[in-house]
mmCIF file of C-alpha atoms and ligand atoms in Angstrom:
data_model
loop_
_atom_site.group_PDB
_atom_site.id
_atom_site.type_symbol
_atom_site.label_atom_id
_atom_site.label_comp_id
_atom_site.label_asym_id
_atom_site.label_seq_id
_atom_site.Cartn_x
_atom_site.Cartn_y
_atom_site.Cartn_z
ATOM 1 C CA MET A 13 -44.385 1.383 -51.597
ATOM 2 C CA LYS A 14 -44.965 2.807 -55.062
ATOM 3 C CA ILE A 15 -48.344 4.384 -55.776
ATOM 4 C CA VAL A 16 -49.265 5.602 -59.256
ATOM 5 C CA VAL A 17 -51.459 8.719 -59.418
ATOM 6 C CA THR A 18 -52.955 9.345 -62.856
ATOM 7 C CA GLY A 19 -53.858 12.998 -63.369
ATOM 8 C CA GLY A 20 -51.285 13.530 -60.617
ATOM 9 C CA LEU A 21 -50.604 17.177 -61.520
ATOM 10 C CA GLY A 22 -54.284 18.099 -61.544
ATOM 11 C CA PHE A 23 -56.310 19.806 -58.826
ATOM 12 C CA ILE A 24 -57.235 16.832 -56.626
ATOM 13 C CA GLY A 25 -54.391 14.672 -57.948
ATOM 14 C CA SER A 26 -51.637 17.057 -56.842
ATOM 15 C CA HIS A 27 -53.125 17.426 -53.359
ATOM 16 C CA THR A 28 -53.295 13.636 -53.104
ATOM 17 C CA VAL A 29 -49.643 13.304 -54.195
ATOM 18 C CA VAL A 30 -48.717 15.601 -51.280
ATOM 19 C CA GLU A 31 -50.666 13.523 -48.768
ATOM 20 C CA LEU A 32 -49.214 10.260 -50.103
ATOM 21 C CA GLN A 33 -45.700 11.657 -49.784
ATOM 22 C CA ASN A 34 -46.502 12.864 -46.276
ATOM 23 C CA GLU A 35 -47.329 9.234 -45.449
ATOM 24 C CA GLY A 36 -44.017 8.006 -46.865
ATOM 25 C CA PHE A 37 -45.228 6.537 -50.148
ATOM 26 C CA GLU A 38 -43.111 6.694 -53.303
ATOM 27 C CA VAL A 39 -45.324 8.402 -55.882
ATOM 28 C CA VAL A 40 -45.328 8.275 -59.680
ATOM 29 C CA ALA A 41 -47.512 10.980 -61.208
ATOM 30 C CA ILE A 42 -48.802 10.522 -64.749
ATOM 31 C CA ASP A 43 -50.274 13.536 -66.508
ATOM 32 C CA ASN A 44 -50.732 14.647 -70.130
ATOM 33 C CA LEU A 45 -50.758 18.304 -68.975
ATOM 34 C CA SER A 46 -53.995 18.952 -70.887
ATOM 35 C CA ASN A 47 -55.420 20.667 -67.814
ATOM 36 C CA SER A 48 -52.370 21.237 -65.595
ATOM 37 C CA SER A 49 -48.752 22.351 -65.723
ATOM 38 C CA GLU A 50 -45.358 20.921 -64.827
ATOM 39 C CA LYS A 51 -44.916 23.880 -62.436
ATOM 40 C CA VAL A 52 -47.181 21.948 -60.054
ATOM 41 C CA LEU A 53 -44.169 19.694 -59.364
ATOM 42 C CA ASP A 54 -42.377 22.684 -57.838
ATOM 43 C CA GLY A 55 -45.371 23.413 -55.648
ATOM 44 C CA ILE A 56 -45.408 19.810 -54.417
ATOM 45 C CA PHE A 57 -41.664 19.990 -53.755
ATOM 46 C CA ASN A 58 -42.067 23.222 -51.796
ATOM 47 C CA ILE A 59 -44.584 21.498 -49.545
ATOM 48 C CA THR A 60 -43.025 18.070 -48.995
ATOM 49 C CA GLY A 61 -39.387 18.539 -49.995
ATOM 50 C CA LYS A 62 -39.806 15.744 -52.552
ATOM 51 C CA LYS A 63 -40.840 15.649 -56.165
ATOM 52 C CA PRO A 64 -42.822 12.621 -57.355
ATOM 53 C CA ILE A 65 -41.504 10.742 -60.364
ATOM 54 C CA PHE A 66 -43.355 12.421 -63.229
ATOM 55 C CA GLU A 67 -44.176 10.804 -66.570
ATOM 56 C CA LYS A 68 -45.904 12.871 -69.236
ATOM 57 C CA PHE A 69 -48.015 10.801 -71.578
ATOM 58 C CA ASP A 70 -51.617 10.326 -72.611
ATOM 59 C CA LEU A 71 -53.496 7.375 -71.102
ATOM 60 C CA ARG A 72 -55.559 7.192 -74.292
ATOM 61 C CA GLU A 73 -52.466 5.688 -75.957
ATOM 62 C CA LYS A 74 -52.753 2.005 -75.106
ATOM 63 C CA SER A 75 -49.126 1.259 -76.012
ATOM 64 C CA ALA A 76 -47.919 4.051 -73.731
ATOM 65 C CA VAL A 77 -49.924 2.615 -70.830
ATOM 66 C CA GLN A 78 -48.556 -0.887 -71.506
ATOM 67 C CA ASP A 79 -45.012 0.448 -71.694
ATOM 68 C CA PHE A 80 -45.417 2.339 -68.426
ATOM 69 C CA PHE A 81 -46.566 -0.696 -66.458
ATOM 70 C CA ALA A 82 -43.889 -2.862 -68.058
ATOM 71 C CA ARG A 83 -41.289 -0.442 -66.690
ATOM 72 C CA HIS A 84 -42.993 -0.041 -63.305
ATOM 73 C CA ASN A 85 -43.679 -3.636 -62.330
ATOM 74 C CA ASP A 86 -43.556 -2.830 -58.601
ATOM 75 C CA VAL A 87 -46.744 -0.780 -58.434
ATOM 76 C CA ALA A 88 -48.614 -1.333 -55.143
ATOM 77 C CA GLY A 89 -51.662 0.692 -56.118
ATOM 78 C CA VAL A 90 -53.180 3.147 -58.578
ATOM 79 C CA ILE A 91 -55.314 6.214 -57.833
ATOM 80 C CA HIS A 92 -57.055 7.196 -61.045
ATOM 81 C CA PHE A 93 -57.947 10.889 -61.395
ATOM 82 C CA ALA A 94 -57.107 11.399 -65.063
ATOM 83 C CA ALA A 95 -60.361 12.394 -66.778
ATOM 84 C CA SER A 96 -62.120 15.337 -68.369
ATOM 85 C CA LYS A 97 -64.538 16.847 -65.865
ATOM 86 C CA ALA A 98 -66.455 19.840 -67.241
ATOM 87 C CA VAL A 99 -70.146 19.009 -67.407
ATOM 88 C CA GLY A 100 -71.014 21.631 -70.010
ATOM 89 C CA GLU A 101 -68.064 20.711 -72.242
ATOM 90 C CA SER A 102 -69.102 17.057 -72.079
ATOM 91 C CA VAL A 103 -72.499 17.931 -73.576
ATOM 92 C CA GLU A 104 -70.806 19.798 -76.453
ATOM 93 C CA ASN A 105 -68.097 17.186 -77.017
ATOM 94 C CA PRO A 106 -69.300 13.763 -75.789
ATOM 95 C CA LEU A 107 -66.779 11.687 -77.735
ATOM 96 C CA LEU A 108 -63.859 13.491 -76.079
ATOM 97 C CA TYR A 109 -65.349 12.464 -72.745
ATOM 98 C CA TYR A 110 -66.090 8.843 -73.701
ATOM 99 C CA GLU A 111 -62.627 8.407 -75.212
ATOM 100 C CA ASN A 112 -60.741 10.107 -72.400
ATOM 101 C CA ASN A 113 -62.749 8.926 -69.410
ATOM 102 C CA ILE A 114 -63.514 5.371 -70.562
ATOM 103 C CA ASN A 115 -60.659 4.236 -72.836
ATOM 104 C CA ALA A 116 -57.990 5.407 -70.399
ATOM 105 C CA LEU A 117 -59.724 3.588 -67.546
ATOM 106 C CA VAL A 118 -59.921 0.371 -69.580
ATOM 107 C CA TYR A 119 -56.227 0.502 -70.549
ATOM 108 C CA VAL A 120 -55.138 1.054 -66.935
ATOM 109 C CA LEU A 121 -57.355 -1.758 -65.674
ATOM 110 C CA GLN A 122 -56.041 -4.119 -68.374
ATOM 111 C CA GLU A 123 -52.524 -3.621 -67.005
ATOM 112 C CA LEU A 124 -53.660 -4.052 -63.392
ATOM 113 C CA THR A 125 -55.244 -7.418 -64.143
ATOM 114 C CA LYS A 126 -51.749 -8.663 -65.080
ATOM 115 C CA LEU A 127 -50.426 -7.974 -61.576
ATOM 116 C CA GLU A 128 -50.508 -10.540 -58.770
ATOM 117 C CA LYS A 129 -52.775 -8.247 -56.754
ATOM 118 C CA ALA A 130 -53.980 -4.789 -57.680
ATOM 119 C CA ASN A 131 -55.373 -1.957 -55.573
ATOM 120 C CA PHE A 132 -57.363 0.669 -57.410
ATOM 121 C CA ILE A 133 -58.989 3.893 -56.215
ATOM 122 C CA PHE A 134 -61.442 5.502 -58.639
ATOM 123 C CA SER A 135 -62.327 9.176 -58.714
ATOM 124 C CA SER A 136 -66.106 9.129 -58.947
ATOM 125 C CA SER A 137 -68.688 11.800 -58.296
ATOM 126 C CA CYS A 138 -71.964 12.583 -56.534
ATOM 127 C CA THR A 139 -73.134 13.353 -60.061
ATOM 128 C CA VAL A 140 -74.068 9.662 -60.349
ATOM 129 C CA TYR A 141 -76.989 10.301 -57.968
ATOM 130 C CA GLY A 142 -78.534 13.021 -60.145
ATOM 131 C CA GLN A 143 -81.202 14.697 -58.002
ATOM 132 C CA ALA A 144 -81.437 12.183 -55.156
ATOM 133 C CA GLU A 145 -84.852 11.802 -53.523
ATOM 134 C CA LYS A 146 -83.621 11.942 -49.943
ATOM 135 C CA MET A 147 -81.071 14.181 -48.170
ATOM 136 C CA PRO A 148 -78.443 13.570 -46.932
ATOM 137 C CA ILE A 149 -77.459 11.173 -49.720
ATOM 138 C CA THR A 150 -76.276 7.673 -48.758
ATOM 139 C CA GLU A 151 -74.150 5.349 -50.909
ATOM 140 C CA ASN A 152 -77.160 3.133 -51.611
ATOM 141 C CA ALA A 153 -79.230 5.985 -53.001
ATOM 142 C CA SER A 154 -80.420 5.029 -56.461
ATOM 143 C CA ILE A 155 -78.260 5.893 -59.429
ATOM 144 C CA GLN A 156 -80.269 8.206 -61.670
ATOM 145 C CA PRO A 157 -79.934 8.398 -65.467
ATOM 146 C CA ALA A 158 -76.932 10.628 -66.106
ATOM 147 C CA MET A 159 -77.684 14.297 -66.857
ATOM 148 C CA SER A 160 -74.505 14.685 -68.945
ATOM 149 C CA PRO A 161 -71.925 12.578 -70.783
ATOM 150 C CA TYR A 162 -69.487 13.501 -67.989
ATOM 151 C CA GLY A 163 -71.814 12.021 -65.369
ATOM 152 C CA ASN A 164 -72.418 9.027 -67.628
ATOM 153 C CA THR A 165 -68.689 8.306 -67.849
ATOM 154 C CA LYS A 166 -68.553 8.139 -64.054
ATOM 155 C CA GLN A 167 -71.483 5.719 -63.943
ATOM 156 C CA ILE A 168 -70.003 3.581 -66.728
ATOM 157 C CA GLY A 169 -66.602 3.694 -65.012
ATOM 158 C CA GLU A 170 -68.098 2.323 -61.805
ATOM 159 C CA GLU A 171 -69.838 -0.465 -63.741
ATOM 160 C CA ILE A 172 -66.633 -1.415 -65.598
ATOM 161 C CA ILE A 173 -64.716 -1.602 -62.311
ATOM 162 C CA THR A 174 -67.451 -3.736 -60.740
ATOM 163 C CA ASP A 175 -67.486 -6.163 -63.681
ATOM 164 C CA VAL A 176 -63.680 -6.421 -63.695
ATOM 165 C CA ALA A 177 -63.562 -7.079 -59.934
ATOM 166 C CA LYS A 178 -65.847 -10.096 -60.342
ATOM 167 C CA VAL A 179 -63.343 -12.002 -62.476
ATOM 168 C CA THR A 180 -59.926 -10.573 -61.600
ATOM 169 C CA ASN A 181 -57.662 -9.782 -58.663
ATOM 170 C CA VAL A 182 -58.335 -6.053 -58.836
ATOM 171 C CA ASN A 183 -59.654 -4.646 -55.534
ATOM 172 C CA SER A 184 -61.255 -1.217 -55.854
ATOM 173 C CA ILE A 185 -62.697 1.641 -53.854
ATOM 174 C CA LEU A 186 -65.010 4.122 -55.577
ATOM 175 C CA LEU A 187 -64.883 7.581 -54.015
ATOM 176 C CA ARG A 188 -67.896 9.752 -54.863
ATOM 177 C CA TYR A 189 -66.838 13.366 -54.351
ATOM 178 C CA PHE A 190 -69.294 16.095 -53.613
ATOM 179 C CA ASN A 191 -68.002 19.588 -54.454
ATOM 180 C CA PRO A 192 -64.216 19.879 -54.043
ATOM 181 C CA ILE A 193 -63.046 23.441 -53.307
ATOM 182 C CA GLY A 194 -60.118 25.301 -51.783
ATOM 183 C CA SER A 195 -56.351 24.919 -52.010
ATOM 184 C CA HIS A 196 -53.451 23.679 -49.937
ATOM 185 C CA PRO A 197 -52.974 26.001 -46.897
ATOM 186 C CA THR A 198 -49.436 26.811 -48.088
ATOM 187 C CA ALA A 199 -50.924 28.179 -51.361
ATOM 188 C CA GLU A 200 -48.187 26.232 -53.161
ATOM 189 C CA ILE A 201 -50.771 24.211 -55.114
ATOM 190 C CA GLY A 202 -54.436 24.814 -55.911
ATOM 191 C CA GLU A 203 -57.082 24.846 -58.593
ATOM 192 C CA LEU A 204 -55.840 26.144 -61.962
ATOM 193 C CA PRO A 205 -58.988 26.495 -64.071
ATOM 194 C CA LEU A 206 -57.995 27.242 -67.649
ATOM 195 C CA GLY A 207 -60.298 29.751 -69.332
ATOM 196 C CA VAL A 208 -63.637 30.807 -67.863
ATOM 197 C CA PRO A 209 -64.272 28.777 -64.675
ATOM 198 C CA GLN A 210 -67.345 26.531 -64.803
ATOM 199 C CA ASN A 211 -67.399 25.966 -61.055
ATOM 200 C CA LEU A 212 -68.738 28.370 -58.444
ATOM 201 C CA VAL A 213 -65.758 28.921 -56.180
ATOM 202 C CA PRO A 214 -63.078 29.724 -58.769
ATOM 203 C CA PHE A 215 -65.568 32.087 -60.425
ATOM 204 C CA ILE A 216 -66.123 33.793 -57.075
ATOM 205 C CA THR A 217 -62.393 34.206 -56.379
ATOM 206 C CA GLN A 218 -61.704 35.506 -59.909
ATOM 207 C CA THR A 219 -64.579 37.984 -59.579
ATOM 208 C CA ALA A 220 -63.281 39.125 -56.198
ATOM 209 C CA PHE A 221 -59.839 39.596 -57.710
ATOM 210 C CA GLY A 222 -61.294 41.678 -60.534
ATOM 211 C CA LEU A 223 -60.703 39.189 -63.349
ATOM 212 C CA ARG A 224 -64.469 38.798 -63.881
ATOM 213 C CA GLU A 225 -66.946 41.637 -63.790
ATOM 214 C CA LYS A 226 -69.557 39.822 -61.738
ATOM 215 C CA LEU A 227 -70.747 36.384 -60.671
ATOM 216 C CA SER A 228 -73.992 35.123 -62.209
ATOM 217 C CA VAL A 229 -76.019 33.219 -59.636
ATOM 218 C CA TYR A 230 -77.843 30.539 -61.597
ATOM 219 C CA GLY A 231 -81.374 30.733 -60.249
ATOM 220 C CA ASP A 232 -83.003 31.767 -56.987
ATOM 221 C CA ASP A 233 -86.285 29.943 -57.532
ATOM 222 C CA TYR A 234 -85.220 26.532 -56.216
ATOM 223 C CA PRO A 235 -87.223 24.991 -53.342
ATOM 224 C CA THR A 236 -84.458 25.737 -50.813
ATOM 225 C CA SER A 237 -84.129 28.067 -47.803
ATOM 226 C CA ASP A 238 -83.095 31.083 -49.895
ATOM 227 C CA GLY A 239 -84.061 29.855 -53.381
ATOM 228 C CA THR A 240 -80.507 29.114 -54.528
ATOM 229 C CA ALA A 241 -79.158 25.614 -55.093
ATOM 230 C CA VAL A 242 -77.489 23.651 -52.297
ATOM 231 C CA ARG A 243 -74.241 21.678 -52.514
ATOM 232 C CA ASP A 244 -71.765 20.006 -50.153
ATOM 233 C CA TYR A 245 -68.469 21.907 -50.463
ATOM 234 C CA ILE A 246 -65.517 19.855 -49.248
ATOM 235 C CA HIS A 247 -61.917 21.043 -48.850
ATOM 236 C CA VAL A 248 -59.589 19.425 -51.371
ATOM 237 C CA VAL A 249 -57.063 18.490 -48.645
ATOM 238 C CA ASP A 250 -59.762 16.609 -46.724
ATOM 239 C CA LEU A 251 -60.597 14.852 -49.969
ATOM 240 C CA ALA A 252 -56.934 14.022 -50.639
ATOM 241 C CA LYS A 253 -56.500 12.525 -47.168
ATOM 242 C CA ALA A 254 -59.468 10.247 -47.779
ATOM 243 C CA HIS A 255 -57.677 8.794 -50.818
ATOM 244 C CA VAL A 256 -54.634 7.857 -48.758
ATOM 245 C CA ILE A 257 -56.829 6.214 -46.122
ATOM 246 C CA ALA A 258 -58.714 4.307 -48.821
ATOM 247 C CA MET A 259 -55.476 3.129 -50.464
ATOM 248 C CA LYS A 260 -54.116 1.968 -47.097
ATOM 249 C CA ARG A 261 -57.364 0.055 -46.537
ATOM 250 C CA LEU A 262 -56.713 -1.926 -49.705
ATOM 251 C CA LEU A 263 -52.975 -2.349 -49.078
ATOM 252 C CA ASP A 264 -53.718 -3.659 -45.585
ATOM 253 C CA LYS A 265 -56.394 -5.969 -47.049
ATOM 254 C CA LYS A 266 -59.007 -4.455 -44.746
ATOM 255 C CA ASN A 267 -61.623 -4.143 -47.500
ATOM 256 C CA ILE A 268 -64.680 -6.330 -46.912
ATOM 257 C CA GLU A 269 -65.733 -6.447 -50.558
ATOM 258 C CA LYS A 270 -63.750 -6.286 -53.797
ATOM 259 C CA VAL A 271 -65.511 -3.030 -54.679
ATOM 260 C CA GLU A 272 -66.428 -0.584 -51.921
ATOM 261 C CA THR A 273 -68.091 2.804 -52.354
ATOM 262 C CA PHE A 274 -67.830 5.912 -50.156
ATOM 263 C CA ASN A 275 -69.382 9.368 -50.347
ATOM 264 C CA LEU A 276 -66.837 12.090 -49.627
ATOM 265 C CA GLY A 277 -68.498 15.260 -48.390
ATOM 266 C CA THR A 278 -68.808 17.313 -45.230
ATOM 267 C CA GLY A 279 -72.413 16.232 -44.604
ATOM 268 C CA THR A 280 -73.506 19.888 -44.659
ATOM 269 C CA GLY A 281 -75.321 21.601 -47.509
ATOM 270 C CA SER A 282 -74.658 25.252 -48.366
ATOM 271 C CA SER A 283 -76.660 27.393 -50.791
ATOM 272 C CA VAL A 284 -74.986 29.611 -53.375
ATOM 273 C CA LEU A 285 -75.965 32.712 -51.396
ATOM 274 C CA GLU A 286 -74.558 31.178 -48.210
ATOM 275 C CA VAL A 287 -71.260 30.544 -50.040
ATOM 276 C CA ILE A 288 -71.217 34.158 -51.220
ATOM 277 C CA THR A 289 -71.901 35.440 -47.688
ATOM 278 C CA ALA A 290 -69.179 33.213 -46.252
ATOM 279 C CA PHE A 291 -66.727 34.380 -48.922
ATOM 280 C CA GLU A 292 -67.489 38.061 -48.263
ATOM 281 C CA LYS A 293 -66.768 37.401 -44.597
ATOM 282 C CA VAL A 294 -63.409 35.687 -45.120
ATOM 283 C CA SER A 295 -62.267 38.082 -47.868
ATOM 284 C CA ASN A 296 -63.678 41.116 -46.110
ATOM 285 C CA GLN A 297 -65.056 42.476 -49.377
ATOM 286 C CA LYS A 298 -68.405 42.667 -51.129
ATOM 287 C CA LEU A 299 -68.838 40.328 -54.083
ATOM 288 C CA ASN A 300 -70.464 41.686 -57.240
ATOM 289 C CA TYR A 301 -73.137 39.200 -58.308
ATOM 290 C CA GLN A 302 -76.405 39.082 -60.173
ATOM 291 C CA ILE A 303 -79.219 36.550 -59.989
ATOM 292 C CA VAL A 304 -79.920 35.107 -63.454
ATOM 293 C CA GLY A 305 -81.845 32.089 -64.767
ATOM 294 C CA ARG A 306 -81.118 28.501 -63.817
ATOM 295 C CA ARG A 307 -78.244 26.632 -65.537
ATOM 296 C CA GLU A 308 -79.355 23.730 -67.729
ATOM 297 C CA GLY A 309 -78.808 20.380 -65.991
ATOM 298 C CA ASP A 310 -78.317 21.741 -62.470
ATOM 299 C CA ILE A 311 -79.953 19.904 -59.571
ATOM 300 C CA THR A 312 -81.594 21.590 -56.580
ATOM 301 C CA GLU A 313 -79.789 19.981 -53.712
ATOM 302 C CA ALA A 314 -76.998 17.492 -52.922
ATOM 303 C CA TYR A 315 -75.181 16.876 -49.670
ATOM 304 C CA ALA A 316 -73.626 13.701 -48.323
ATOM 305 C CA ASN A 317 -74.508 11.281 -45.591
ATOM 306 C CA THR A 318 -70.934 10.707 -44.360
ATOM 307 C CA ASP A 319 -71.611 7.922 -41.829
ATOM 308 C CA LYS A 320 -70.021 5.195 -43.952
ATOM 309 C CA ALA A 321 -66.781 7.107 -44.589
ATOM 310 C CA ASN A 322 -66.691 8.239 -40.943
ATOM 311 C CA ASN A 323 -67.337 4.802 -39.448
ATOM 312 C CA ILE A 324 -65.602 2.461 -41.904
ATOM 313 C CA LEU A 325 -62.758 4.603 -43.274
ATOM 314 C CA GLY A 326 -62.370 6.478 -40.001
ATOM 315 C CA TRP A 327 -62.249 9.664 -42.061
ATOM 316 C CA LYS A 328 -64.095 12.926 -41.491
ATOM 317 C CA ALA A 329 -63.800 16.264 -43.308
ATOM 318 C CA GLN A 330 -62.104 18.785 -41.025
ATOM 319 C CA SER A 331 -62.314 22.139 -42.816
ATOM 320 C CA THR A 332 -65.299 24.444 -42.529
ATOM 321 C CA LEU A 333 -66.775 26.228 -45.541
ATOM 322 C CA GLU A 334 -65.133 29.475 -44.432
ATOM 323 C CA GLU A 335 -61.709 27.846 -44.040
ATOM 324 C CA SER A 336 -62.044 26.270 -47.484
ATOM 325 C CA LEU A 337 -63.067 29.572 -49.065
ATOM 326 C CA ALA A 338 -60.245 31.402 -47.294
ATOM 327 C CA SER A 339 -57.727 28.934 -48.781
ATOM 328 C CA ALA A 340 -59.221 29.415 -52.264
ATOM 329 C CA TRP A 341 -58.964 33.192 -51.874
ATOM 330 C CA LYS A 342 -55.355 32.970 -50.626
ATOM 331 C CA TRP A 343 -54.475 30.844 -53.679
ATOM 332 C CA GLU A 344 -56.183 33.242 -56.119
ATOM 333 C CA GLN A 345 -54.237 36.167 -54.702
ATOM 334 C CA LYS A 346 -50.978 34.189 -54.791
ATOM 335 C CA ILE A 347 -51.218 33.090 -58.444
ATOM 336 C CA ARG A 348 -52.160 36.585 -59.581
ATOM 337 C CA SER A 349 -49.381 38.319 -57.663
HETATM 338 C C1 WQD B 28 -72.222 24.704 -57.796
HETATM 339 C C2 WQD B 28 -73.452 25.581 -57.632
HETATM 340 C C3 WQD B 28 -74.477 26.200 -59.705
HETATM 341 C C4 WQD B 28 -71.174 28.627 -61.205
HETATM 342 C C5 WQD B 28 -69.731 20.100 -60.388
HETATM 343 C C6 WQD B 28 -69.686 18.931 -61.289
HETATM 344 C C7 WQD B 28 -69.715 17.663 -60.485
HETATM 345 C C8 WQD B 28 -68.640 17.694 -59.446
HETATM 346 C C9 WQD B 28 -68.758 18.917 -58.569
HETATM 347 C C10 WQD B 28 -66.664 16.546 -60.128
HETATM 348 C C11 WQD B 28 -74.593 25.202 -58.569
HETATM 349 C C12 WQD B 28 -73.928 27.435 -58.990
HETATM 350 C C13 WQD B 28 -71.957 27.797 -60.428
HETATM 351 C C14 WQD B 28 -71.581 29.979 -61.401
HETATM 352 C C15 WQD B 28 -73.498 29.597 -60.032
HETATM 353 N N1 WQD B 28 -67.363 17.677 -60.067
HETATM 354 N N2 WQD B 28 -73.103 28.297 -59.852
HETATM 355 N N3 WQD B 28 -72.728 30.426 -60.812
HETATM 356 O O1 WQD B 28 -72.426 21.785 -60.852
HETATM 357 O O2 WQD B 28 -72.581 21.260 -58.341
HETATM 358 O O3 WQD B 28 -70.937 20.101 -59.721
HETATM 359 O O4 WQD B 28 -68.697 20.049 -59.430
HETATM 360 O O5 WQD B 28 -66.874 15.489 -59.686
HETATM 361 O O6 WQD B 28 -69.513 16.596 -61.356
HETATM 362 O O7 WQD B 28 -70.830 18.991 -62.095
HETATM 363 O O8 WQD B 28 -70.607 22.518 -59.244
HETATM 364 O O9 WQD B 28 -69.410 24.630 -58.895
HETATM 365 O O10 WQD B 28 -70.484 24.213 -61.160
HETATM 366 O O11 WQD B 28 -71.945 24.675 -59.196
HETATM 367 O O12 WQD B 28 -74.538 30.030 -59.511
HETATM 368 O O13 WQD B 28 -70.902 30.797 -62.110
HETATM 369 O O14 WQD B 28 -73.102 26.933 -57.967
HETATM 370 O O15 WQD B 28 -75.732 26.493 -60.296
HETATM 371 O O16 WQD B 28 -75.821 25.408 -57.894
HETATM 372 P P1 WQD B 28 -71.766 21.440 -59.559
HETATM 373 P P2 WQD B 28 -70.542 24.048 -59.687
#
């Protein structure tokens, strides 16, 4: 069965391509290489012994999307990762985010509505919850007004998919990720942040490697155990496996509703200082960091209630925070060697 993975050479996309191939799917990866590199194909090959079909084009070009689906009329499902995802950048450049994250989604969905039956997995985010009132966060927690254009594009994306499902044959699963970290245990693929990393873990590994002078810890005056903000850090391979399970659910027509939503996290919250301590343990070296002021737009706490994904998808995150951090550190050392 042929599965299309948009953003298939990206961080989560490439790990999902590997897991799809491991399950025997034929994979077509689409990527415009704006935030990835064709070298990722070699990494995938080194892991699975197969390269996905790769097509380089931009999903913002409607004609290119139409042409693709005209040539691939045997698509069993689409997993849609392709999107811009830096919160800070989205505040500076909202139109880039609305064009890339919304237009591309619309063009892909337009082609799916032409198929007899379509199965669609959408890369969403815990960002849609904003600062949820209650921890751990369940899927029916209220959706808060978005704190950034990035978060807004995820909320709008979910609404578009819901509206489309009501009047078409497109069946969808929305996967709301918490904080994806780590790299494939083989260190053949991983996170390739271009420029200064926005996210905590790549900044930690680059600091540990000596590429950054020190980590700035954004605030230690939050109402948490040690004053630093709490997140749910999930290994990217666990996340990738959840996508394959979700796609199989649709292919096997096991979905109860035309749009289903699942939180993908470990169910455990970790503070920034706890992540630093865990990293120092797995890397066996002290991390140079400094407490500074809070980052604009950050929330205090977010970690997932994973009952729905555990009980309905039959999926549970396997990797511990330390294992995830160890894989991120192994990757950092590999790409700098
Ligand atoms: C984590 C914690 C920071 C960097 C982002 C996206 C979200 C989702 C997950 C895609 C926070 C602190 C960070 C640093 C720090 N992505 N931090 N120093 O903001 O929780 O969520 O990734 O779906 O959409 O917004 O992740 O890694 O940026 O921050 O102290 O140099 O680490 O304040 O508490 P975040 P993050």
